[in-house]
Every structure is written in C-alpha cells, then in structure tokens.
Coordinates of C-alpha atoms and ligand atoms in Angstrom, one line a residue:
X1 CA 140.0 97.1 115.9
X2 CA 140.3 96.1 112.2
X3 CA 139.8 98.5 109.3
X4 CA 136.9 96.8 107.7
X5 CA 135.1 95.8 110.8
X6 CA 131.8 97.4 110.0
X7 CA 131.6 96.0 106.6
X8 CA 131.5 92.4 107.7
X9 CA 128.4 90.2 107.6
X10 CA 127.5 90.5 111.3
X11 CA 127.4 94.3 110.7
X12 CA 125.2 95.4 113.6
X13 CA 127.2 94.0 116.4
X14 CA 130.4 95.4 114.9
X15 CA 128.8 98.8 114.5
X16 CA 127.9 98.8 118.1
X17 CA 131.5 98.0 119.0
X18 CA 132.8 100.8 116.9
X19 CA 130.3 103.1 118.5
X20 CA 131.0 102.0 122.1
X21 CA 134.7 102.6 121.5
X22 CA 134.0 106.0 119.9
X23 CA 131.9 107.0 123.0
X24 CA 134.8 106.1 125.3
X25 CA 137.0 108.5 123.4
X26 CA 134.6 111.5 123.6
X27 CA 133.7 111.0 127.2
X28 CA 135.4 113.9 129.0
X29 CA 135.4 116.1 126.0
X30 CA 131.7 116.8 126.3
X31 CA 130.0 118.2 129.5
X32 CA 129.0 115.3 131.7
X33 CA 125.2 116.0 131.7
X34 CA 125.1 116.4 127.9
X35 CA 127.0 113.2 127.6
X36 CA 124.8 111.2 129.9
X37 CA 121.5 112.6 128.7
X38 CA 122.1 113.0 125.0
X39 CA 125.2 111.2 123.7
X40 CA 124.9 108.0 125.7
X41 CA 121.4 107.3 124.4
X42 CA 122.4 107.5 120.8
X43 CA 122.2 104.3 118.9
X44 CA 124.2 103.3 115.8
X45 CA 121.9 102.6 112.9
X46 CA 124.1 101.8 109.9
X47 CA 127.5 102.4 108.4
X48 CA 128.9 102.4 104.9
X49 CA 132.2 103.4 103.4
X50 CA 132.3 107.0 104.7
X51 CA 129.0 107.6 106.6
X52 CA 128.0 106.4 110.0
X53 CA 124.3 106.9 110.7
X54 CA 123.3 107.4 114.3
X55 CA 119.8 107.5 115.8
X56 CA 119.0 110.3 118.3
X57 CA 116.1 109.9 120.7
X58 CA 114.5 113.2 119.9
X59 CA 114.7 116.1 117.5
X60 CA 116.0 118.3 120.4
X61 CA 118.9 115.9 120.9
X62 CA 119.5 115.6 117.2
X63 CA 119.6 119.4 116.7
X64 CA 122.0 119.9 119.6
X65 CA 124.3 117.1 118.7
X66 CA 124.3 118.1 115.0
X67 CA 125.3 121.6 115.8
X68 CA 127.7 121.1 118.6
X69 CA 129.0 117.6 119.0
X70 CA 128.9 116.0 115.6
X71 CA 132.6 116.9 114.8
X72 CA 133.9 115.4 118.0
X73 CA 131.9 112.3 117.4
X74 CA 133.0 112.0 113.8
X75 CA 136.7 112.4 114.8
X76 CA 136.4 109.8 117.4
X77 CA 134.6 107.3 115.1
X78 CA 137.2 108.0 112.3
X79 CA 140.0 107.3 114.8
X80 CA 138.4 104.0 115.9
X81 CA 138.0 102.9 112.3
X82 CA 141.2 104.3 111.0
X83 CA 139.6 106.1 108.1
X84 CA 137.6 109.3 107.6
X85 CA 134.0 108.9 108.6
X86 CA 131.1 111.4 108.6
X87 CA 128.4 111.1 111.2
X88 CA 124.8 111.6 110.0
X89 CA 122.0 111.9 112.6
X90 CA 118.5 110.7 112.3
X91 CA 115.7 110.7 114.8
X92 CA 114.8 107.3 116.2
X93 CA 111.1 106.2 116.4
X94 CA 109.1 107.1 119.5
X95 CA 109.2 103.5 120.8
X96 CA 113.0 103.7 120.8
X97 CA 112.9 107.1 122.5
X98 CA 111.4 105.8 125.7
X99 CA 113.8 102.9 125.8
X100 CA 116.9 104.8 125.1
X101 CA 116.7 108.1 127.1
X102 CA 116.1 106.5 130.4
X103 CA 117.9 107.8 133.4
X104 CA 121.2 109.7 133.4
X105 CA 123.9 107.3 134.3
X106 CA 125.5 109.7 136.8
X107 CA 122.6 109.3 139.1
X108 CA 121.2 105.9 138.3
X109 CA 124.3 103.7 138.7
X110 CA 123.6 100.6 140.6
X111 CA 124.0 101.5 144.3
X112 CA 126.2 99.3 146.4
X113 CA 124.4 96.9 148.7
X114 CA 125.1 97.5 152.4
X115 CA 123.6 96.4 155.5
X116 CA 124.5 99.3 157.7
X117 CA 125.7 102.8 157.0
X118 CA 128.3 104.9 158.7
X119 CA 127.4 107.8 160.8
X120 CA 126.3 110.9 159.1
X121 CA 129.0 113.6 158.8
X122 CA 128.5 116.7 160.9
X123 CA 128.6 119.3 158.2
X124 CA 125.4 121.2 157.6
X125 CA 123.6 120.9 154.3
X126 CA 125.1 122.6 151.2
X127 CA 123.4 125.7 149.7
X128 CA 121.3 124.5 146.8
X129 CA 121.9 125.5 143.3
X130 CA 119.5 124.6 140.5
X131 CA 121.5 123.4 137.5
X132 CA 121.1 120.8 134.7
X133 CA 123.8 118.8 136.4
X134 CA 121.8 118.2 139.5
X135 CA 118.5 117.7 137.7
X136 CA 117.6 114.0 137.5
X137 CA 116.2 113.1 134.1
X138 CA 113.5 110.4 134.0
X139 CA 110.5 109.6 131.8
X140 CA 108.4 112.1 133.7
X141 CA 110.5 115.2 132.8
X142 CA 112.8 114.2 129.9
X143 CA 111.0 116.3 127.3
X144 CA 111.0 119.4 129.5
X145 CA 114.6 118.9 130.3
X146 CA 115.7 118.6 126.7
X147 CA 113.6 121.6 125.6
X148 CA 115.1 123.6 128.4
X149 CA 118.6 122.6 127.5
X150 CA 117.9 123.5 123.9
X151 CA 116.8 127.0 124.9
X152 CA 119.9 127.4 127.0
X153 CA 122.1 126.4 124.2
X154 CA 120.3 128.1 121.3
X155 CA 118.2 130.9 122.6
X156 CA 115.7 132.3 120.1
X157 CA 116.2 129.5 117.8
X158 CA 113.3 127.0 118.1
X159 CA 110.4 126.3 120.4
X160 CA 109.7 129.9 121.2
X161 CA 107.9 130.5 123.6
X162 CA 108.6 127.4 125.6
X163 CA 105.8 126.7 128.0
X164 CA 106.5 124.1 130.8
X165 CA 103.6 123.1 133.0
X166 CA 103.0 120.6 135.7
X167 CA 102.1 120.1 139.4
X168 CA 103.9 121.8 142.2
X169 CA 107.3 120.5 143.3
X170 CA 108.1 118.8 140.0
X171 CA 111.1 120.9 139.0
X172 CA 109.8 123.7 136.9
X173 CA 111.6 126.4 138.8
X174 CA 114.7 124.2 138.9
X175 CA 114.7 124.0 135.1
X176 CA 114.2 127.7 134.7
X177 CA 117.2 128.5 136.9
X178 CA 119.2 125.8 135.1
X179 CA 118.6 127.5 131.8
X180 CA 119.9 130.8 133.3
X181 CA 122.9 129.1 134.9
X182 CA 123.8 127.2 131.7
X183 CA 123.3 130.0 129.2
X184 CA 125.4 132.3 131.3
X185 CA 128.2 129.8 131.5
X186 CA 128.0 129.1 127.7
X187 CA 127.9 132.8 126.7
X188 CA 129.4 135.0 129.4
X189 CA 127.8 138.3 128.3
X190 CA 124.4 137.0 127.6
X191 CA 121.5 138.7 129.4
X192 CA 119.1 136.3 131.0
X193 CA 116.4 137.3 133.4
X194 CA 114.5 135.1 135.7
X195 CA 111.3 136.5 137.3
X196 CA 108.5 135.3 139.4
X197 CA 105.4 136.4 137.7
X198 CA 104.0 137.7 141.0
X199 CA 107.0 140.0 141.3
X200 CA 106.5 141.2 137.7
X201 CA 102.9 142.1 138.6
X202 CA 103.9 143.8 141.9
X203 CA 106.5 145.9 140.2
X204 CA 104.2 146.9 137.4
X205 CA 101.5 148.0 139.8
X206 CA 104.1 149.9 141.9
X207 CA 105.3 151.6 138.7
X208 CA 101.8 152.8 137.9
X209 CA 100.6 153.7 141.4
X210 CA 103.8 155.3 142.5
X211 CA 104.3 157.0 139.1
X212 CA 107.7 155.5 138.6
X213 CA 109.6 155.6 135.4
X214 CA 107.7 153.3 133.0
X215 CA 110.6 153.1 130.5
X216 CA 113.0 151.7 133.0
X217 CA 110.5 149.1 134.0
X218 CA 110.2 148.1 130.4
X219 CA 113.9 148.1 129.8
X220 CA 114.5 145.7 132.6
X221 CA 112.4 143.1 130.9
X222 CA 112.9 143.9 127.2
X223 CA 116.6 144.0 127.3
X224 CA 117.3 140.2 127.6
X225 CA 118.2 137.4 125.3
X226 CA 116.3 134.9 127.5
X227 CA 113.5 135.7 129.8
X228 CA 112.1 133.2 132.2
X229 CA 108.6 133.9 133.7
X230 CA 108.0 131.5 136.6
X231 CA 104.4 130.6 137.6
X232 CA 102.8 132.5 134.8
X233 CA 99.3 131.4 135.9
X234 CA 99.6 134.3 138.4
X235 CA 98.6 136.6 135.4
X236 CA 95.1 135.3 135.7
X237 CA 92.6 138.1 136.2
X238 CA 95.2 141.0 136.2
X239 CA 93.8 143.0 133.3
X240 CA 96.2 146.0 133.2
X241 CA 99.3 143.8 133.9
X242 CA 98.2 141.4 131.1
X243 CA 98.2 144.3 128.7
X244 CA 101.7 145.3 129.7
X245 CA 102.9 141.7 129.6
X246 CA 101.5 141.3 126.1
X247 CA 103.4 144.3 124.8
X248 CA 106.6 143.1 126.5
X249 CA 106.1 139.6 125.1
X250 CA 105.7 140.9 121.6
X251 CA 108.8 143.1 121.8
X252 CA 110.9 140.2 123.1
X253 CA 109.6 137.9 120.5
X254 CA 110.1 140.4 117.8
X255 CA 113.7 140.8 118.8
X256 CA 114.3 137.1 118.7
X257 CA 114.6 136.7 122.5
X258 CA 113.6 133.4 124.0
X259 CA 110.6 133.4 126.3
X260 CA 110.2 130.6 128.7
X261 CA 107.1 130.3 130.9
X262 CA 106.3 127.9 133.7
X263 CA 102.8 127.2 135.0
X264 CA 100.9 124.8 137.2
X265 CA 98.5 124.1 134.3
X266 CA 98.4 124.4 130.5
X267 CA 97.5 127.7 128.9
X268 CA 94.0 126.5 128.0
X269 CA 93.2 126.0 131.7
X270 CA 94.4 129.4 133.1
X271 CA 91.3 131.3 133.9
X272 CA 90.8 134.9 133.1
X273 CA 93.7 135.1 130.7
X274 CA 93.3 137.2 127.5
X275 CA 92.8 135.2 124.4
X276 CA 95.6 137.0 122.6
X277 CA 98.1 136.0 125.4
X278 CA 96.8 132.4 125.5
X279 CA 97.2 132.1 121.8
X280 CA 100.8 133.4 122.0
X281 CA 101.5 130.7 124.6
X282 CA 100.0 128.1 122.4
X283 CA 102.1 129.3 119.5
X284 CA 105.3 127.8 120.8
X285 CA 106.1 124.4 122.4
X286 CA 104.0 123.2 125.4
X287 CA 105.5 120.5 127.5
X288 CA 104.3 118.9 130.7
X289 CA 106.2 117.4 133.6
X290 CA 104.4 114.6 135.3
X291 CA 105.0 113.0 138.7
X292 CA 108.2 110.9 138.8
X293 CA 108.1 107.1 138.9
X294 CA 109.8 105.2 141.7
X295 CA 113.0 104.8 139.7
X296 CA 113.3 108.5 139.3
X297 CA 112.4 109.3 142.9
X298 CA 115.1 106.9 144.0
X299 CA 117.6 108.4 141.6
X300 CA 116.8 111.8 143.1
X301 CA 117.3 110.6 146.6
X302 CA 120.6 108.9 145.7
X303 CA 121.8 112.1 144.2
X304 CA 120.9 114.2 147.2
X305 CA 122.3 111.7 149.6
X306 CA 125.6 111.7 147.7
X307 CA 125.7 115.5 147.5
X308 CA 125.4 115.6 151.3
X309 CA 127.9 112.8 151.8
X310 CA 125.5 110.6 153.5
X311 CA 125.3 106.8 153.1
X312 CA 121.8 105.4 153.3
X313 CA 121.1 101.7 152.5
X314 CA 118.9 101.0 149.5
X315 CA 116.0 99.6 151.5
X316 CA 115.8 102.8 153.5
X317 CA 115.8 104.9 150.3
X318 CA 113.1 102.8 148.8
X319 CA 111.0 103.3 151.9
X320 CA 111.4 107.1 151.6
X321 CA 110.7 107.0 147.9
X322 CA 107.5 105.0 148.4
X323 CA 106.1 107.6 150.8
X324 CA 105.9 110.5 148.4
X325 CA 104.8 110.1 144.8
X326 CA 104.0 113.4 143.2
X327 CA 106.1 116.1 144.7
X328 CA 109.8 116.1 144.7
X329 CA 110.0 119.0 147.2
X330 CA 108.1 116.8 149.7
X331 CA 110.4 113.9 148.9
X332 CA 113.5 116.0 149.7
X333 CA 111.7 117.1 152.8
X334 CA 111.4 113.5 154.1
X335 CA 115.1 112.9 153.3
X336 CA 116.0 116.1 155.2
X337 CA 114.0 115.0 158.1
X338 CA 115.8 111.7 158.3
X339 CA 119.2 113.3 157.9
X340 CA 118.4 115.9 160.5
X341 CA 117.3 113.2 163.0
X342 CA 120.5 111.2 162.3
X343 CA 122.6 114.3 163.0
X344 CA 120.6 115.2 166.0
X345 CA 120.8 111.8 167.7
X346 CA 124.0 110.6 166.1
X347 CA 122.2 107.5 164.9
X348 CA 123.0 105.4 161.8
X349 CA 120.5 105.6 159.0
X350 CA 119.0 102.3 158.2
X351 CA 115.5 101.0 157.4
X352 CA 114.3 100.7 160.9
X353 CA 115.6 104.2 161.8
X354 CA 113.9 105.7 158.7
X355 CA 110.6 103.9 159.4
X356 CA 110.7 105.2 162.9
X357 CA 111.4 108.8 161.9
X358 CA 108.7 108.8 159.2
X359 CA 106.2 106.7 161.1
X360 CA 103.6 109.6 161.1
X361 CA 104.1 110.3 157.4
X362 CA 101.0 109.3 155.6
X363 CA 101.7 107.8 152.2
X364 CA 100.2 110.0 149.5
X365 CA 97.2 108.6 147.8
X366 CA 97.7 107.4 144.3
X367 CA 96.9 110.3 142.0
X368 CA 96.2 109.5 138.5
X369 CA 95.9 106.0 137.2
X370 CA 94.3 103.4 139.4
X371 CA 95.1 99.8 138.5
X372 CA 92.3 97.3 138.4
X373 CA 92.1 94.2 140.7
X374 CA 92.6 92.1 137.6
X375 CA 95.9 93.8 136.8
X376 CA 97.1 93.4 140.4
X377 CA 96.1 89.7 140.6
X378 CA 97.8 88.9 137.3
X379 CA 101.0 90.6 138.2
X380 CA 101.1 89.1 141.7
X381 CA 100.4 85.6 140.4
X382 CA 103.1 86.0 137.8
X383 CA 105.5 87.4 140.4
X384 CA 105.1 84.4 142.7
X385 CA 104.8 82.0 139.7
X386 CA 101.4 80.7 140.5
X387 CA 98.1 80.7 138.6
X388 CA 95.5 83.4 139.1
X389 CA 92.8 80.9 140.0
X390 CA 95.0 79.7 142.9
X391 CA 95.1 83.3 144.1
X392 CA 91.4 83.5 144.2
X393 CA 90.8 79.8 145.0
X394 CA 90.4 77.9 148.3
X395 CA 93.9 76.4 148.8
X396 CA 95.5 77.2 152.2
X397 CA 99.0 76.1 151.3
X398 CA 101.5 78.6 152.7
X399 CA 103.0 80.2 149.6
X400 CA 99.5 80.6 148.1
X401 CA 98.2 82.2 151.3
X402 CA 101.1 84.6 151.4
X403 CA 100.7 85.6 147.7
X404 CA 96.9 86.0 148.2
X405 CA 97.5 88.3 151.2
X406 CA 99.9 90.4 149.4
X407 CA 97.5 90.7 146.5
X408 CA 94.7 91.8 148.8
X409 CA 97.0 94.3 150.5
X410 CA 97.9 95.8 147.2
X411 CA 94.3 96.0 146.1
X412 CA 93.6 97.8 149.3
X413 CA 96.6 100.1 149.0
X414 CA 96.4 100.9 145.3
X415 CA 92.7 101.0 144.4
X416 CA 89.7 102.7 145.8
X417 CA 87.9 99.3 146.1
X418 CA 86.0 98.7 149.4
X419 CA 86.9 95.7 151.6
X420 CA 83.8 94.0 150.6
X421 CA 84.5 94.5 146.9
X422 CA 88.1 93.2 147.4
X423 CA 86.7 90.1 149.2
X424 CA 84.4 89.6 146.2
X425 CA 87.4 89.7 143.8
X426 CA 89.1 87.0 145.8
X427 CA 86.6 84.2 145.5
X428 CA 83.9 85.8 147.6
X429 CA 85.9 86.1 150.8
X430 CA 84.6 87.9 153.8
X431 CA 85.8 91.5 154.4
X432 CA 87.2 90.5 157.7
X433 CA 89.6 88.2 155.9
X434 CA 90.7 91.1 153.8
X435 CA 91.3 93.2 156.9
X436 CA 93.3 90.4 158.4
X437 CA 95.4 90.0 155.3
X438 CA 96.1 93.7 155.0
X439 CA 97.2 93.9 158.7
X440 CA 99.4 90.9 158.4
X441 CA 101.2 92.3 155.3
X442 CA 101.5 95.7 156.9
X443 CA 103.2 94.3 159.9
X444 CA 105.5 92.1 157.8
X445 CA 106.5 95.0 155.7
X446 CA 107.7 96.8 158.8
X447 CA 109.6 93.8 160.2
X448 CA 110.9 91.8 157.2
X449 CA 112.9 93.5 154.5
X450 CA 112.3 90.7 152.0
X451 CA 108.6 91.4 152.3
X452 CA 109.1 95.1 152.1
X453 CA 111.1 94.5 148.9
X454 CA 108.5 92.1 147.4
X455 CA 105.7 94.7 148.0
X456 CA 107.8 97.6 146.7
X457 CA 108.8 95.7 143.6
X458 CA 105.2 94.7 143.0
X459 CA 103.9 98.2 143.6
X460 CA 106.4 99.5 141.1
X461 CA 105.5 96.8 138.5
X462 CA 101.8 97.6 138.9
X463 CA 102.3 101.3 138.6
X464 CA 104.3 100.8 135.5
X465 CA 101.7 98.6 133.9
X466 CA 98.8 101.1 134.3
Ligands
LIG516 P1 108.2 123.5 141.0 O1 108.8 124.8 140.5 O2 107.7 122.7 139.8 O3 107.1 123.7 142.0 P2 110.8 123.1 142.0 O4 111.6 123.4 140.8 O5 110.8 124.2 143.0 O6 109.3 122.7 141.6 O7 111.4 121.8 142.6 C1 111.1 121.4 144.0 C2 112.3 120.8 144.5 O8 112.5 119.5 143.9 C3 113.6 121.6 144.3 O9 114.4 121.5 145.4 C4 114.2 120.9 143.1 O10 115.6 121.0 143.1 C5 113.8 119.5 143.3 N1 113.7 118.8 142.0 C6 112.6 118.8 141.2 N2 112.8 118.0 140.1 C7 114.0 117.5 140.3 C8 114.8 116.6 139.5 N3 114.4 116.1 138.3 N4 116.1 116.3 139.9 C9 116.5 116.8 141.1 N5 115.8 117.6 141.9 C10 114.6 118.0 141.5
LIG517 MG1 108.2 126.7 141.1

C-alpha cells in the first residue's frame, strides 16, 4: 500500500482499504468475541496526516475500545500506512448502529448448502457453560450484551446498577454468568458473586429464624466487586428482605462495587417493591432484551449444532427456528429433541425428519406486532413481482393464484383476522376459498422445499417490516 493513499481524492474507498488491512493485522491479538462484536463493526470516518477517526456503534463500544484496544489498532494502522497514526474514536449515529452491529461473524457465516447430512455422532451433549463466546448477539440483545461486557471489563465504572429485563428464556441468566466468567478470567483475584434472588431471600429468612450469624450473611454479599442478582422480581412483597437488600445495595454501591440485576419486567412493573429500591434500580442503566428475529434464532441453532458436531441442512434449521419465536430455551429444546431422536434411531437429520419429529409442536402465536393485511399483500406482490390489484383481482392464471394463496395463508398465519375478513381483503372472496388456500399452502410447505423457503422468506420479511 502506498504512503499517501488516504490523502488521495477518492479518500473514502482508500480509507476503507487501510482500515480493512489494519483489521486483518489485529485479528488474533484481540479476543474473538470482542473482535467480532466490537472491532469488526467499526467504520472508518476520516483520516488526515496523523489522525484516523473511527466510528463506533455505541458509547459502550467506544469506551471499551478507547481504553483497551486503541493502541493495538493505532499500531496496526500505522504499520499499514507506514507512518505514525493516532486513532480517535467517535460514536456513529443511531441509524448506523443498527446497520453495523449486526450478528457476530463467528456464528452468522453463510452456512454451506447441503442436501443430506451425515449421521449424528454418538457422543452425548457437552456440559453447558454460559460465556460471552457462546452468546449470539443480534438486534434483540445487543445493548444488553454490550452493557454486560462493559461491566465485566470495567466493574464499578459506569452504568451502575445495570438492570437487564426481558421475557423468560431470552438469555438474562446467560449474560449474568458470562459477566462472572469473563471478569474472573480478566482479573484472577476479583470477587464476583452470582445469586438467584430467591436463594438470597431463603438465606436471609433462615438467618433470622434460625438465629444464624447476621454478619457472616452480610459479608457474603458485601465483599464483592461485582454482584449479580438474578430474577430480582422475586423481591416483590418481601418486606423484611427488601430492607436487608436495600442496606446491602447501598454498601455495595458505596464501595464502588458493580450491581447487576436481571428481571422479567422493568422496575416500574415489579409489584410491592419499596419505592426507595425502585428508584435505586432506575438510577442506573435499564436495558431490555426482546425476542430474537429469525436470523438470530438461526444463528443460535447453527452455533449449537456446531458445538455438538451435528450437521443439519439449512432448510431443517429454518423449520426449527420458525417454530419458536420468543424463547431461546424452547428453541434449544426443539433442537435437542431432533438430535435425541437422530441418535436414538440412527437417522440422518433433514427437513423431512425434523418435520416428522416436531409434527406435534404448535407454532407459537405471534406475540407483539401484528402485520396488517395491506402490509402482507404489498410484500407478497412485490416478492412475486406482480401488482397488488392482481393479488386481490379475479385472474386465475397460475402464478397469480399461487401468490394469492400464499398471501391468504400468511394473513391467516400472521394476523388475528377471521376467515371472512381475509376473504373480504381479497376482493370479497368466500371464506371457504380462504380455507382451501390455506390448506393448499400448508400441504405444499410440507412437501416442497421451494415453497417452504418462499413462505419462510416472506414471513421473515413481513416480520421485519412491522
Ligand atoms: P433467561 O434467564 O432470560 O430466562 P437463560 O439465560 O436461562 O434465559 O437462557 C435460556 C437458554 O437460552 C440458555 O440455554 C441460554 O444459553 C440460551 N440463550 C439465550 N440467549 C442466547 C443467545 N443470545 N445466544 C446463545 N444462547 C442463548
Ligand atoms: Mg434466568
């Protein structure tokens, strides 16, 4: 690469090249999960004689990189350019954040297309460890992930307390354990305590009722650099324990320990929680984890399949991912069922096998956002490259009929509309026509992979657009 490369007219392209080359040099010097989640999404912004400005997707990322990795990056960029260069970090705009964080490359790499898979190996499943490395980052959990990582790296620094909330099976406990694992690796003598809030309550009550030593109870909790209270909503309605918790919280906070809390709901929605505790929770950073999109669910399945050395074709994974939408534990459960069956009967895992094993599994209803019939019709028309009025019109030409049936099926599957209402949306058709269309597509999905793919892609597009 030439010396003056970034000063040339076509600056931006050249800067990108310098940056890409620099990244190649630092890969391997930075822990893989940091590299993929924080370094890879960085974008070069500008460069002058001695300063290279780089945009970070969030202030968490910026803080971590500025403190720990900026030297390595500066050295790499200086080597590439052949002159000393200082890296300066800025935070990119929110629009860019969504675009750039995306999925970690380690788990989202394009899977190889296969038509059949080899037999599942005999070994039993591996014992599960919750770490940042095996936490798949997607749009649904990226802020929680980055905040958790920040705590693990710089306990007591910022975002104290960190309050992570979200539905069950979305990775809260996983993140809490990952903080402990990572902080202990980074700082060998650090004291980190993970506790289920219900255990904390039980121990406290036992201390009181059995007249145990109160000081040793306190010590167990106070004497930590990071304390992780899982499922803190359990404090609801426990007056005496809340008093003790409040004291411990204040002592920890006062000694600059980091307090991380997980909950199935935000502080404002925990009933029977003392106001003074609620306001402590609200005084730090609150972050929610929402249900993962299809892409993230697939990445999770890919990662788990890889960890277990199982090969599963993409269409089969898509099928599993489409069955469970808002609980990763259930998603893993389905994969485990498939794997168990394959081991049990010595069968190959392919779409037909998965469909058979999961045939009684009811697809979860769509939880939050319901698309309108208009949105579905527009996307379907666009997908098949036809006009919306053809979709709702009278023509019986074969491609139109197919697109229409798919659109009706999706309206039935993804909205709460009645059969009669759906018929009405499609040019006043009778509800029996809607039933026929839905049955037809349902059976095609089961027998024809192209149709399964079409419907899956459309479902994904519709979900993304609402
Ligand atoms: P919660 O505490 O929110 O109920 P858990 O942390 O127990 O959920 O997660 C449920 C299961 O899903 C665990 O096996 C966990 O490893 C897995 N899981 C959740 N989120 C992810 C993720 N982003 N990447 C990989 N596995 C995940
Ligand atoms: Mg949990």
